Coordinates of C-alpha atoms and ligand atoms in Angstrom, one line a residue:
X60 CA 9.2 91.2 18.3
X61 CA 10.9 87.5 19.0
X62 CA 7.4 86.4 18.5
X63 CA 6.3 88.1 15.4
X64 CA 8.9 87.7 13.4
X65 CA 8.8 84.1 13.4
X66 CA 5.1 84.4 12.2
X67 CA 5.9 86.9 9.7
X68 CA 8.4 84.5 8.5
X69 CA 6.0 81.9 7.8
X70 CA 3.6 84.2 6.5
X71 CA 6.2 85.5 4.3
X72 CA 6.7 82.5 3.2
X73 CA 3.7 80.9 2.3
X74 CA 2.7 84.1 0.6
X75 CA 5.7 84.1 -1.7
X76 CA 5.1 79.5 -2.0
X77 CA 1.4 81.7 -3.2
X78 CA 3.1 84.6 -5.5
X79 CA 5.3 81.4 -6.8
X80 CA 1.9 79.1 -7.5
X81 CA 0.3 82.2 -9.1
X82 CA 3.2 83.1 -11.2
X83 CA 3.6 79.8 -12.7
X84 CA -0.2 80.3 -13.6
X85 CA 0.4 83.3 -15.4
X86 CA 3.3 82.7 -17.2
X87 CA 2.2 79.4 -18.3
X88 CA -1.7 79.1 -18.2
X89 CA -2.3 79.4 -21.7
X90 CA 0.8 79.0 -23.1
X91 CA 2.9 81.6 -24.0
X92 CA 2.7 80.8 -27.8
X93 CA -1.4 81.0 -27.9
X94 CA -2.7 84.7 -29.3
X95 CA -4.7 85.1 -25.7
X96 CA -1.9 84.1 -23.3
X97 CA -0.6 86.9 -20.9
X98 CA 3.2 87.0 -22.5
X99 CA 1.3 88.8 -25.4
X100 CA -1.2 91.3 -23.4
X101 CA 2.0 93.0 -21.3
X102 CA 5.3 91.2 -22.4
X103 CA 7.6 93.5 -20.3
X104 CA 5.0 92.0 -16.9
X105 CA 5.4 88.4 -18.1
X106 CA 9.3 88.5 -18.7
X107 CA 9.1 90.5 -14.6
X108 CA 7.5 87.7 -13.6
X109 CA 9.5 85.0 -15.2
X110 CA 12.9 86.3 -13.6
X111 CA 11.1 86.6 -10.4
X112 CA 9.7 82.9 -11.0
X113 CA 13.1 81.9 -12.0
X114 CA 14.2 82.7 -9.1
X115 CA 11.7 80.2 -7.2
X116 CA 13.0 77.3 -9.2
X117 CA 16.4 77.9 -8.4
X118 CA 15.8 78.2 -4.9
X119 CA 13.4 74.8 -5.2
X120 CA 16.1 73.1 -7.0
X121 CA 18.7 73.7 -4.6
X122 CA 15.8 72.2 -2.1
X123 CA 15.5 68.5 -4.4
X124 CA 19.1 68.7 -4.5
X125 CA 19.8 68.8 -1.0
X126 CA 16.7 65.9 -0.3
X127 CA 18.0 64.0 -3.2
X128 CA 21.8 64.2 -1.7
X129 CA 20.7 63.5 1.9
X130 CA 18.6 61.3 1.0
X131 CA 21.4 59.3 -1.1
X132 CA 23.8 60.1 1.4
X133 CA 21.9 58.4 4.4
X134 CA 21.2 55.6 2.1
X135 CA 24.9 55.0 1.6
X136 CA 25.6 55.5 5.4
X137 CA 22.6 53.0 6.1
X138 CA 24.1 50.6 3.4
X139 CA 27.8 50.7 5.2
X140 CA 26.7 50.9 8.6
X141 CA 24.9 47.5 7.9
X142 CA 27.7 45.9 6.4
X143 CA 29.6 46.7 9.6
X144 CA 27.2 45.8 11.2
X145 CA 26.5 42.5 9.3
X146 CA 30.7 42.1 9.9
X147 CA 30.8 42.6 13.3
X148 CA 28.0 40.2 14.1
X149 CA 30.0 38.0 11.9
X150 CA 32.9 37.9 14.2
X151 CA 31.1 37.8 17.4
X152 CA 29.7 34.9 16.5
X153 CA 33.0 33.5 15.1
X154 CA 34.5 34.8 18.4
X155 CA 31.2 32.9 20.4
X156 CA 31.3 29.8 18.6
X157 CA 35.5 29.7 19.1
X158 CA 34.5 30.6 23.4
X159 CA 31.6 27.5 23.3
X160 CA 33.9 25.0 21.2
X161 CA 36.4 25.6 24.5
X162 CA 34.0 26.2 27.2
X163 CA 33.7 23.2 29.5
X164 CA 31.7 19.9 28.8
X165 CA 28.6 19.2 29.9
X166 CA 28.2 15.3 31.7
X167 CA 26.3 14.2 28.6
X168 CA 29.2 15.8 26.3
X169 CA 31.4 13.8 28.2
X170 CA 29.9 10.4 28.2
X171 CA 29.9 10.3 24.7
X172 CA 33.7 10.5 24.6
X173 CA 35.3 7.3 23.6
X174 CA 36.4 4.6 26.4
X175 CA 39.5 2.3 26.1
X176 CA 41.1 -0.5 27.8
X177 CA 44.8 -0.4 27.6
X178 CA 46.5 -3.4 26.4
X179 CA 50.7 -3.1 26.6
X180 CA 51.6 -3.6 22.9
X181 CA 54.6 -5.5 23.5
X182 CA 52.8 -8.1 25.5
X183 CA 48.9 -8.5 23.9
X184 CA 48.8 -12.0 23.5
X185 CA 48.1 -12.0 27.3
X186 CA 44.8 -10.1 27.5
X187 CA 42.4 -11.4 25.4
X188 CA 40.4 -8.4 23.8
X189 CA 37.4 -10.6 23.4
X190 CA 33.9 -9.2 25.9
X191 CA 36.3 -6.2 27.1
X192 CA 33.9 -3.6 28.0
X193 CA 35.6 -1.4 25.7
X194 CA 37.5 -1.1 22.3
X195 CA 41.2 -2.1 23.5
X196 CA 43.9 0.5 22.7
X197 CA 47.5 -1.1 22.7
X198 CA 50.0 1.4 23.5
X199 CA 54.2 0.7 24.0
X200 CA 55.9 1.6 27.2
X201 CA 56.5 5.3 26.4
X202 CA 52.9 6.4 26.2
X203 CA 51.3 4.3 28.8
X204 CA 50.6 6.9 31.0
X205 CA 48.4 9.6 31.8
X206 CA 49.3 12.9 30.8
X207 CA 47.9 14.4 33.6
X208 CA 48.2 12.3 36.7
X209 CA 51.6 10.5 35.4
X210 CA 50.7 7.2 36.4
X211 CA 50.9 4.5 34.1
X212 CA 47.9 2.8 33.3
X213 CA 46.5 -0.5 34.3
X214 CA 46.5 -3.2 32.4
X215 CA 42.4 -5.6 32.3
X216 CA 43.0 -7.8 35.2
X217 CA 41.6 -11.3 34.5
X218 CA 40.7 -13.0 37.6
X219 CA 37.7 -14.0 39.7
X220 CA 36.4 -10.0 39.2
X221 CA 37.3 -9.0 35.7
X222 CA 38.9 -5.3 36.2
X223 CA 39.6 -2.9 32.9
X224 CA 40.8 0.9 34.1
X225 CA 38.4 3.4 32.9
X226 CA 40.3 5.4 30.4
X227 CA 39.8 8.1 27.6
X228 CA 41.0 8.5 24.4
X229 CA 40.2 11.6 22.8
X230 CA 39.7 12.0 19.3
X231 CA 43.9 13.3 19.1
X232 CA 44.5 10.0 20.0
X233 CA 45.8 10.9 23.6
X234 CA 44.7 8.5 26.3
X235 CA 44.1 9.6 29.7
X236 CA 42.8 8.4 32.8
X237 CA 38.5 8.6 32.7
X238 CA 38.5 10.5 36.2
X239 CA 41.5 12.6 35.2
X240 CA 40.2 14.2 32.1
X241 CA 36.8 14.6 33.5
X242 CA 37.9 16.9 36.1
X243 CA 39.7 18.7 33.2
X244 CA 37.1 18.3 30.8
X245 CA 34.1 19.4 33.2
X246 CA 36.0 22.5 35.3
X247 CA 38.6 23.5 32.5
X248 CA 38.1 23.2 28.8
X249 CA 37.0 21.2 26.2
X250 CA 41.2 20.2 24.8
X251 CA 43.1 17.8 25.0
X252 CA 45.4 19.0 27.9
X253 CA 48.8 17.7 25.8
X254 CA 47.8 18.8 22.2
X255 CA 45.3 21.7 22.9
X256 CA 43.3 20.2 20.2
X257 CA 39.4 20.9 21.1
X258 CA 37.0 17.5 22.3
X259 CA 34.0 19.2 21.4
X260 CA 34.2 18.9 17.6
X261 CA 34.4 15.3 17.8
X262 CA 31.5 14.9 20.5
X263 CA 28.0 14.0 19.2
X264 CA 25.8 15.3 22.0
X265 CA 22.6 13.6 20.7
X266 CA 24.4 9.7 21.3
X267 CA 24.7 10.7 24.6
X268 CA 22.9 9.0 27.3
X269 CA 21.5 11.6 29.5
X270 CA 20.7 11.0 33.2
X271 CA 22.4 7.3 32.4
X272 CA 25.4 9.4 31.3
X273 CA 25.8 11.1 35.0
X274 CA 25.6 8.1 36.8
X275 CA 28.1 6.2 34.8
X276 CA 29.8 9.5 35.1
X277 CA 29.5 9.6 39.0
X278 CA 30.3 5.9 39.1
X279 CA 33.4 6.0 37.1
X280 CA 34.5 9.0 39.1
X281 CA 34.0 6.0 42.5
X282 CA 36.4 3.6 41.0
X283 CA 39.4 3.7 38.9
X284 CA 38.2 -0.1 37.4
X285 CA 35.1 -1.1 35.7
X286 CA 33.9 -4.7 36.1
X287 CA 32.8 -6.4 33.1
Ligands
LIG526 ZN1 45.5 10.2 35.4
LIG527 ZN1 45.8 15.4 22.4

C-alpha cells in the first residue's frame, strides 16, 4: 500500500491536470455565446463542469500566488542579504585597511621617512646648515631628545670627519633617534610612539629606494652618526 498510493497520487493527479485541460476545452472551445458551443447542447453539464473547473483555477491561483510570493519574497531576502553583505565587506575592509595603516613598516617604508640633522635653536649660527646631509631641524632645549631612548640628541660635529646623528622626524613633527624609531617602526607599529598618529599615511612607498633602502637601513642601524 505505501507504494501505491504514492503512484495513485500522481496518477490522480495528472488525470484530474487531464479532466482540468479537457474541461477548459469544453466549456470554452467554441465559445459559449456561438449557436453550436456545448453550453447550449446540455446547459445543466456545461454549468457541472464550470463549478468543477472553477474549482481548478482556484486551486491554480493559490499555486501563482504562492510562486509569485516566494518568488518575491526570496528576491527581497536576496536583495537584503546582499546589502549586508555588501556592509559587512564594507567594514572588514574599513577594519583591514585601519590593521595595515598600523601594521609594521616594511625597510623600504622606512627609508622613505624623512631624515634630520638637529641644530639647537638657541645657538644656530654655529652649525652651518650648508652640504648637511640632511634638511636641518632646529629644536630648543625642551624637545631635543628622543622620545624613546631619552637622550638628547647630537648636535653635526664639524671637524676633520664631519658627523650629523641620524635622526627622524615623522610627519607629527616628533623627532627621534633613526635607530630608535626603526626598532619601533619595524617590530611595533607604524605611529609615532608620543602622538599615536599613524607614519604610514605620510610614507610614499614608490620613492623608496629598495635594496639601497636596507643597506642604508642596516648601516644606519651600525652607527649613531653619518659622515657627510
Ligand atoms: Zn633614541
Ligand atoms: Zn608624534
Amino acid at each position: 500500500m505505501d507504494k501505491i498510493a504514492p503512484f495513485l497520487s500522481k496518477v490522480f493527479g495528472l488525470l484530474a491536470f487531464i479532466l482540468f485541460i479537457l474541461g477548459n476545452i469544453l466549456l470554452f472551445s467554441p465559445l459559449p455565446s456561438t449557436p453550436l458551443s456545448c453550453y447550449h447542447a446540455a446547459p445543466l453539464l456545461w454549468w457541472g463542469v464550470m463549478v468543477v473547473t472553477g474549482v481548478g483555477w482556484f486551486l491554480l491561483a493559490q499555486l501563482l500566488l504562492v510562486v509569485v510570493l516566494v518568488g518575491l519574497g526570496s528576491a527581497v531576502v536576496v536583495a537584503i542579504l546582499a546589502k549586508i553583505g555588501i556592509e559587512a565587506n564594507t567594514s572588514l575592509q574599513a577594519r583591514s585597511s585601519t590593521v595595515s595603516r598600523l601594521s609594521p613598516l616594511t625597510l623600504a617604508e622606512l627609508h622613505a621617512l624623512q631624515y634630520v640633522c638637529y641644530i639647537p635653536s638657541t645657538s644656530r649660527e654655529h652649525f652651518p646648515v650648508e652640504n648637511l646631509p640632511h634638511p636641518a631641524i632646529y629644536l630648543d632645549d625642551q624637545k631635543n631628545t628622543c622620545g624613546i631612548c631619552q637622550d638628547t640628541f647630537v648636535p653635526p660635529q664639524y671637524g676633520k670627519e664631519q658627523l650629523a646623528q641620524w635622526l627622524i622626524e615623522l610627519k607629527c613633527g616628533h623627532v627621534y633617534h633613526a635607530k630608535c624609531i626603526d626598532e619601533w617602526l619595524i617590530k611595533g607599529s607604524a605611529t609615532c610612539p608620543f602622538c599615536q598618529r599613524s607614519v604610514r599615511d605620510v610614507v610614499d612607498p614608490s620613492s623608496a629606494g629598495g635594496s639601497q633602502g636596507s643597506t642604508l637601513v642596516n648601516e644606519r642601524r651600525d652607527s649613531a652618526f653619518s659622515t657627510w
